[in-house]
Coordinates of C-alpha atoms and ligand atoms in Angstrom, one line a residue:
X18 CA 2.8 -30.6 17.8
X19 CA 2.0 -27.2 19.5
X20 CA -1.7 -26.4 19.9
X21 CA -3.3 -23.3 18.5
X22 CA -3.1 -21.6 21.9
X23 CA 0.6 -22.4 22.3
X24 CA 1.3 -20.9 18.9
X25 CA -0.6 -17.7 19.6
X26 CA 1.0 -17.5 23.0
X27 CA 4.5 -18.0 21.5
X28 CA 4.3 -15.7 18.5
X29 CA 1.5 -13.2 18.9
X30 CA 1.0 -12.6 22.6
X31 CA 3.3 -9.6 23.2
X32 CA 2.6 -6.9 25.7
X33 CA 0.6 -4.2 23.9
X34 CA 2.8 -1.1 23.9
X35 CA -0.1 1.3 24.0
X36 CA -2.1 2.9 26.8
X37 CA -5.3 2.8 24.7
X38 CA -5.3 -1.0 24.8
X39 CA -7.2 -1.9 27.9
X40 CA -7.1 -5.6 27.1
X41 CA -5.3 -7.2 24.1
X42 CA -4.8 -10.8 22.9
X43 CA -6.2 -13.5 25.2
X44 CA -9.8 -12.7 26.0
X45 CA -12.9 -13.1 23.8
X46 CA -12.5 -9.6 22.4
X47 CA -10.0 -6.8 22.7
X48 CA -11.0 -3.7 24.8
X49 CA -9.9 -0.5 23.4
X50 CA -10.1 3.2 24.3
X51 CA -10.8 5.3 21.2
X52 CA -9.4 8.9 21.5
X53 CA -11.9 11.7 21.8
X54 CA -12.3 14.0 18.8
X55 CA -10.8 11.5 16.3
X56 CA -12.4 9.5 13.6
X57 CA -11.4 5.8 13.5
X58 CA -10.1 4.7 10.1
X59 CA -10.7 1.0 9.7
X60 CA -9.5 -1.3 6.8
X61 CA -9.1 -5.0 6.1
X62 CA -7.1 -6.8 3.4
X63 CA -6.7 -10.5 2.7
X64 CA -3.6 -12.1 1.1
X65 CA -4.1 -15.6 -0.3
X66 CA -1.1 -17.7 -1.2
X67 CA -0.7 -18.2 -4.9
X68 CA -3.1 -15.3 -5.6
X69 CA -1.7 -12.3 -3.8
X70 CA 1.8 -13.5 -3.2
X71 CA 3.8 -16.4 -4.9
X72 CA 3.8 -19.6 -2.9
X73 CA 7.6 -19.5 -2.5
X74 CA 7.5 -16.0 -0.8
X75 CA 9.7 -16.1 2.3
X76 CA 7.4 -16.1 5.5
X77 CA 9.1 -13.0 6.8
X78 CA 8.0 -11.1 3.6
X79 CA 4.4 -12.5 3.9
X80 CA 4.2 -11.1 7.5
X81 CA 5.6 -7.8 6.5
X82 CA 3.5 -7.4 3.4
X83 CA 0.2 -8.5 5.0
X84 CA 0.6 -5.6 7.5
X85 CA 2.1 -3.2 5.0
X86 CA -0.8 -3.2 2.6
X87 CA -3.2 -2.3 5.4
X88 CA -0.9 0.4 6.9
X89 CA -0.7 1.8 3.3
X90 CA -4.5 2.1 3.3
X91 CA -4.3 4.0 6.6
X92 CA -1.5 6.2 5.1
X93 CA -3.8 7.1 2.2
X94 CA -6.4 8.3 4.6
X95 CA -3.9 10.4 6.6
X96 CA -4.6 8.1 9.6
X97 CA -2.1 7.2 12.3
X98 CA -2.0 3.4 12.8
X99 CA -3.0 2.2 16.3
X100 CA -4.6 -1.3 16.5
X101 CA -4.4 -4.4 14.4
X102 CA -6.1 -7.8 14.3
X103 CA -4.7 -10.8 12.4
X104 CA -6.7 -13.8 11.0
X105 CA -4.3 -16.5 10.0
X106 CA -5.3 -19.6 8.0
X107 CA -2.5 -22.2 8.0
X108 CA -2.2 -25.5 6.2
X109 CA -0.2 -26.9 9.2
X110 CA 1.5 -25.7 12.4
X111 CA 4.9 -25.0 10.7
X112 CA 6.9 -23.3 13.4
X113 CA 9.8 -22.2 11.2
X114 CA 7.2 -20.5 8.9
X115 CA 5.4 -18.9 11.8
X116 CA 8.5 -17.7 13.4
X117 CA 9.5 -15.9 10.1
X118 CA 6.0 -14.6 9.6
X119 CA 5.8 -13.2 13.1
X120 CA 9.2 -11.5 12.8
X121 CA 8.2 -9.7 9.6
X122 CA 4.8 -8.7 11.0
X123 CA 5.9 -7.6 14.5
X124 CA 8.9 -5.6 13.2
X125 CA 6.8 -3.5 11.0
X126 CA 4.1 -3.2 13.7
X127 CA 6.7 -1.9 16.2
X128 CA 8.2 0.5 13.7
X129 CA 4.7 2.2 13.5
X130 CA 4.0 2.0 17.2
X131 CA 0.9 -0.1 16.6
X132 CA -0.4 -3.0 18.7
X133 CA -1.7 -6.5 17.7
X134 CA -4.8 -6.7 19.9
X135 CA -6.4 -10.0 18.7
X136 CA -7.1 -12.4 15.8
X137 CA -8.1 -15.8 14.8
X138 CA -6.1 -18.9 13.8
X139 CA -7.6 -21.6 11.6
X140 CA -6.5 -24.5 9.5
X141 CA -6.8 -24.4 5.7
X142 CA -5.0 -23.2 2.6
X143 CA -2.5 -20.4 3.5
X144 CA -4.2 -17.0 3.8
X145 CA -3.6 -14.0 5.9
X146 CA -6.2 -11.3 6.8
X147 CA -5.2 -8.2 8.6
X148 CA -7.5 -5.5 9.9
X149 CA -6.0 -2.2 10.8
X150 CA -7.4 0.7 12.7
X151 CA -5.9 4.2 12.9
X152 CA -6.9 7.7 14.0
X153 CA -7.4 10.9 12.2
X154 CA -8.8 14.1 13.6
X155 CA -12.4 14.6 12.5
X156 CA -12.6 16.4 9.2
X157 CA -8.9 15.9 8.3
X158 CA -9.0 12.5 6.6
X159 CA -7.6 12.4 3.0
X160 CA -10.4 11.1 0.8
X161 CA -10.6 10.2 -2.9
X162 CA -13.3 12.7 -3.7
X163 CA -11.6 16.1 -3.1
X164 CA -9.5 16.6 -6.2
X165 CA -10.4 19.8 -8.1
X166 CA -9.5 21.2 -11.6
X167 CA -6.1 22.9 -11.4
X168 CA -4.8 20.7 -8.6
X169 CA -1.4 19.2 -9.2
X170 CA -1.0 15.4 -9.0
X171 CA 1.9 13.9 -7.1
X172 CA 3.2 10.4 -6.4
X173 CA 5.7 9.3 -3.7
X174 CA 8.6 6.9 -4.4
X175 CA 8.9 5.1 -7.8
X176 CA 6.3 3.2 -9.8
X177 CA 6.3 -0.2 -11.4
X178 CA 9.2 -1.9 -9.5
X179 CA 7.1 -4.5 -7.7
X180 CA 5.2 -5.6 -10.8
X181 CA 8.5 -5.9 -12.7
X182 CA 9.8 -8.1 -9.9
X183 CA 6.8 -10.3 -10.2
X184 CA 7.3 -10.5 -14.0
X185 CA 10.9 -11.5 -13.4
X186 CA 9.8 -14.3 -11.0
X187 CA 7.5 -15.8 -13.7
X188 CA 10.2 -15.4 -16.4
X189 CA 8.2 -12.8 -18.3
X190 CA 11.0 -10.2 -17.9
X191 CA 14.7 -10.7 -17.7
X192 CA 16.5 -8.4 -15.2
X193 CA 20.1 -8.0 -14.3
X194 CA 21.0 -9.2 -10.7
X195 CA 21.0 -5.7 -9.2
X196 CA 17.7 -4.8 -10.9
X197 CA 16.1 -8.1 -9.8
X198 CA 17.2 -7.6 -6.2
X199 CA 15.7 -4.1 -6.2
X200 CA 12.4 -5.1 -7.8
X201 CA 11.9 -8.2 -5.6
X202 CA 12.6 -6.2 -2.5
X203 CA 9.9 -3.7 -3.6
X204 CA 7.5 -6.7 -4.2
X205 CA 8.1 -8.4 -0.9
X206 CA 8.7 -5.5 1.4
X207 CA 6.7 -2.5 0.5
X208 CA 7.2 0.4 2.9
X209 CA 3.8 2.0 3.7
X210 CA 4.0 5.8 3.4
X211 CA 2.5 6.5 6.8
X212 CA 4.7 9.5 7.6
X213 CA 3.9 11.1 4.2
X214 CA 0.1 10.5 4.7
X215 CA 0.3 12.2 8.1
X216 CA 2.3 15.2 6.7
X217 CA -0.3 15.7 4.0
X218 CA -3.2 16.3 6.4
X219 CA -4.6 19.7 5.7
X220 CA -2.6 20.0 2.5
X221 CA -3.7 17.3 0.0
X222 CA -7.2 17.7 -1.5
X223 CA -7.4 13.9 -2.3
X224 CA -5.2 10.8 -1.8
X225 CA -5.1 7.1 -2.6
X226 CA -2.5 4.4 -2.3
X227 CA -1.4 2.9 -5.6
X228 CA -2.0 -0.8 -5.3
X229 CA -3.4 -1.6 -8.8
X230 CA -1.2 0.6 -10.9
X231 CA -1.2 4.4 -11.5
X232 CA -3.9 4.4 -14.2
X233 CA -6.4 2.3 -12.2
X234 CA -5.9 4.2 -9.0
X235 CA -5.8 7.7 -10.4
X236 CA -9.0 6.6 -12.2
X237 CA -10.6 6.0 -8.8
X238 CA -9.7 9.5 -7.6
X239 CA -11.0 11.0 -10.9
X240 CA -14.3 9.0 -10.6
X241 CA -14.8 10.0 -7.0
X242 CA -13.9 13.6 -7.6
X243 CA -15.9 14.0 -10.8
X244 CA -12.9 15.3 -12.7
X245 CA -10.3 14.3 -15.4
X246 CA -6.5 14.6 -15.6
X247 CA -3.5 14.9 -17.7
X248 CA -0.3 13.0 -16.8
X249 CA 3.1 13.8 -18.3
X250 CA 4.7 10.3 -18.7
X251 CA 8.2 11.9 -18.8
X252 CA 7.6 13.2 -15.3
X253 CA 6.9 9.7 -13.8
X254 CA 9.4 8.7 -11.1
X255 CA 11.0 5.5 -12.4
X256 CA 13.8 3.3 -11.2
X257 CA 16.5 2.5 -13.8
X258 CA 15.0 -1.1 -14.1
X259 CA 11.5 0.1 -15.0
X260 CA 12.8 2.8 -17.3
X261 CA 14.7 0.1 -19.2
X262 CA 11.7 -2.1 -19.3
X263 CA 9.6 0.7 -20.8
X264 CA 12.3 1.4 -23.4
X265 CA 12.8 -2.3 -24.2
X266 CA 9.1 -2.9 -24.8
X267 CA 8.3 0.5 -26.4
X268 CA 5.3 0.6 -24.1
X269 CA 4.5 2.5 -20.8
X270 CA 2.6 -0.3 -19.2
X271 CA 5.4 -1.4 -16.8
X272 CA 5.3 2.2 -15.3
X273 CA 1.5 2.8 -15.2
X274 CA -0.2 -0.6 -15.1
X275 CA 1.7 -2.7 -12.6
X276 CA 0.3 -3.5 -9.2
X277 CA 1.8 -3.6 -5.7
X278 CA 3.5 -0.2 -5.6
X279 CA 2.0 1.0 -2.3
X280 CA 3.1 4.5 -3.1
X281 CA 0.7 7.5 -2.4
X282 CA -0.9 9.5 -5.1
X283 CA -2.3 12.8 -4.0
X284 CA -3.5 16.1 -5.3
X285 CA -2.7 19.6 -4.0
X286 CA -3.9 23.1 -5.1
X287 CA -1.2 24.7 -7.4
X288 CA -0.8 27.7 -5.1
X289 CA 0.4 25.3 -2.3
X290 CA 3.1 23.7 -4.5
X291 CA 6.0 24.9 -2.3
X292 CA 4.4 23.3 0.8
X293 CA 4.6 19.8 -0.6
X294 CA 8.4 19.7 -0.7
X295 CA 8.4 21.2 2.8
X296 CA 5.9 18.7 4.2
X297 CA 7.6 15.7 2.7
X298 CA 11.2 16.7 3.3
X299 CA 12.9 13.8 5.1
X300 CA 9.8 11.6 4.3
X301 CA 10.9 10.5 0.8
X302 CA 9.5 13.5 -1.1
X303 CA 7.2 13.3 -4.1
X304 CA 7.1 13.9 -7.8
X305 CA 4.6 16.1 -9.6
X306 CA 3.3 14.1 -12.6
X307 CA 0.3 16.1 -13.9
X308 CA -2.8 18.1 -13.3
X309 CA -6.5 17.6 -12.6
X310 CA -8.8 19.0 -15.3
X311 CA -12.5 19.6 -15.5
X312 CA -12.9 17.5 -18.7
X313 CA -13.5 13.9 -17.7
X314 CA -11.1 11.0 -18.6
X315 CA -7.3 10.5 -18.2
X316 CA -4.9 11.8 -20.8
X317 CA -1.4 10.4 -20.8
X318 CA 1.1 12.5 -22.8
X319 CA 4.6 11.6 -24.0
X320 CA 7.6 13.9 -24.3
X321 CA 6.3 15.4 -27.6
X322 CA 2.8 16.0 -26.1
X323 CA 1.2 13.1 -28.0
X324 CA -1.5 11.1 -26.4
X325 CA -0.4 7.6 -25.4
X326 CA -2.5 4.5 -24.6
X327 CA -0.4 1.8 -22.8
X328 CA -1.1 -1.8 -23.8
X329 CA -2.0 -3.1 -20.3
X330 CA -3.5 -0.1 -18.6
X331 CA -7.1 -1.1 -19.1
X332 CA -9.5 0.9 -21.2
X333 CA -12.2 2.2 -18.9
X334 CA -10.3 5.0 -17.3
X335 CA -9.3 6.8 -20.5
X336 CA -11.0 9.8 -22.0
X337 CA -13.8 8.8 -24.4
X338 CA -12.9 9.4 -28.0
X339 CA -9.7 11.5 -27.7
X340 CA -7.1 8.7 -27.8
Ligands
LIG425 P1 -12.5 -17.3 20.5 O1 -12.7 -18.7 20.2 O2 -13.1 -16.8 21.7 O3 -12.7 -16.4 19.3 P2 -9.7 -17.8 19.9 O4 -9.4 -19.2 20.4 O5 -10.0 -17.7 18.5 O6 -10.9 -17.2 20.8 O7 -8.6 -16.8 20.3 C1 -8.1 -16.7 21.6 C2 -7.4 -15.4 21.8 O8 -6.3 -15.3 21.0 C3 -8.3 -14.2 21.4 O9 -8.0 -13.1 22.3 C4 -7.8 -13.9 20.0 O10 -8.0 -12.5 19.7 C5 -6.4 -14.3 20.1 N1 -5.8 -14.7 18.7 C6 -6.2 -15.8 18.1 N2 -5.5 -15.9 16.9 C7 -4.7 -14.9 16.9 C8 -3.7 -14.4 16.0 N3 -3.4 -15.1 14.8 N4 -3.1 -13.2 16.2 C9 -3.4 -12.6 17.4 N5 -4.2 -12.9 18.3 C10 -4.9 -14.1 18.0
LIG426 MG1 -11.7 -17.0 17.4

């Protein structure tokens, strides 16, 4: 049975590929050299088996996702990922599991040029905490509180795929094989929109990553910005699988109320509309889905301009009285 130290040495002790890491894994604490003139963006997220991912999730996907959700938070701030720590709680020293986990984690880490600089390893029910640190020039971070009436609202990628994948796993939704593959890949291997976040510095007035569904996360932007919004449901970017689920159920919930999308939602002054396509060309693009308004609350409109209230979207974010 390998010891804790042997496991760390084997799977997580890689040469840090960054000059700003003075001392990485192996001492009592990491020593890091923060860049002058930049703010540090710092975030932490914990994934608990059976709560944040199904117990049967492949270890490689757990490793990928535990890091991806944190890089997504950095993306939403317009920060460039740099340093990461990893606190792992494992029921047993299962080397096959650790090998897969480390592969998923380290591949995504390398793809973003970030370094694992430390962590903690303990025994207990499976849970993974990742802390990620990134840099953003002072004053250029993308915050939730900058949306202004008249700004256009955009989202990257497509919405609802991951939640539909989860519903398929539990038997709540029946998907064709190709749809199931697509939705499960989106659930297990979200791609954090880091390049988009960086490109939106100096352009977006507000940003957030969509982790709890469009309605909930747009609601956070509206609350922080002291504004309301109208969203045209017909303009939502949906995969064929989610579009079919919406049509089948006669309800927009699969598109607007599912979690785990890890797409970016951001706002841009209308006069700068052309710059969005330019900034995001080759970075996946984005779809304009609505507009910020002064009147508080969120108004979702269907193709005929009628107000819609999805069954699962939660009530608190909607405009008082007008739905
Ligand atoms: P301490 O008891 O001083 O906190 P640990 O035994 O917890 O030290 O860890 C030894 C070294 O290994 C530290 O540098 C720590 O950052 C690193 N480490 C422990 N667990 C992990 C992990 N899961 N991933 C990366 N580094 C880790
Ligand atoms: Mg420790």
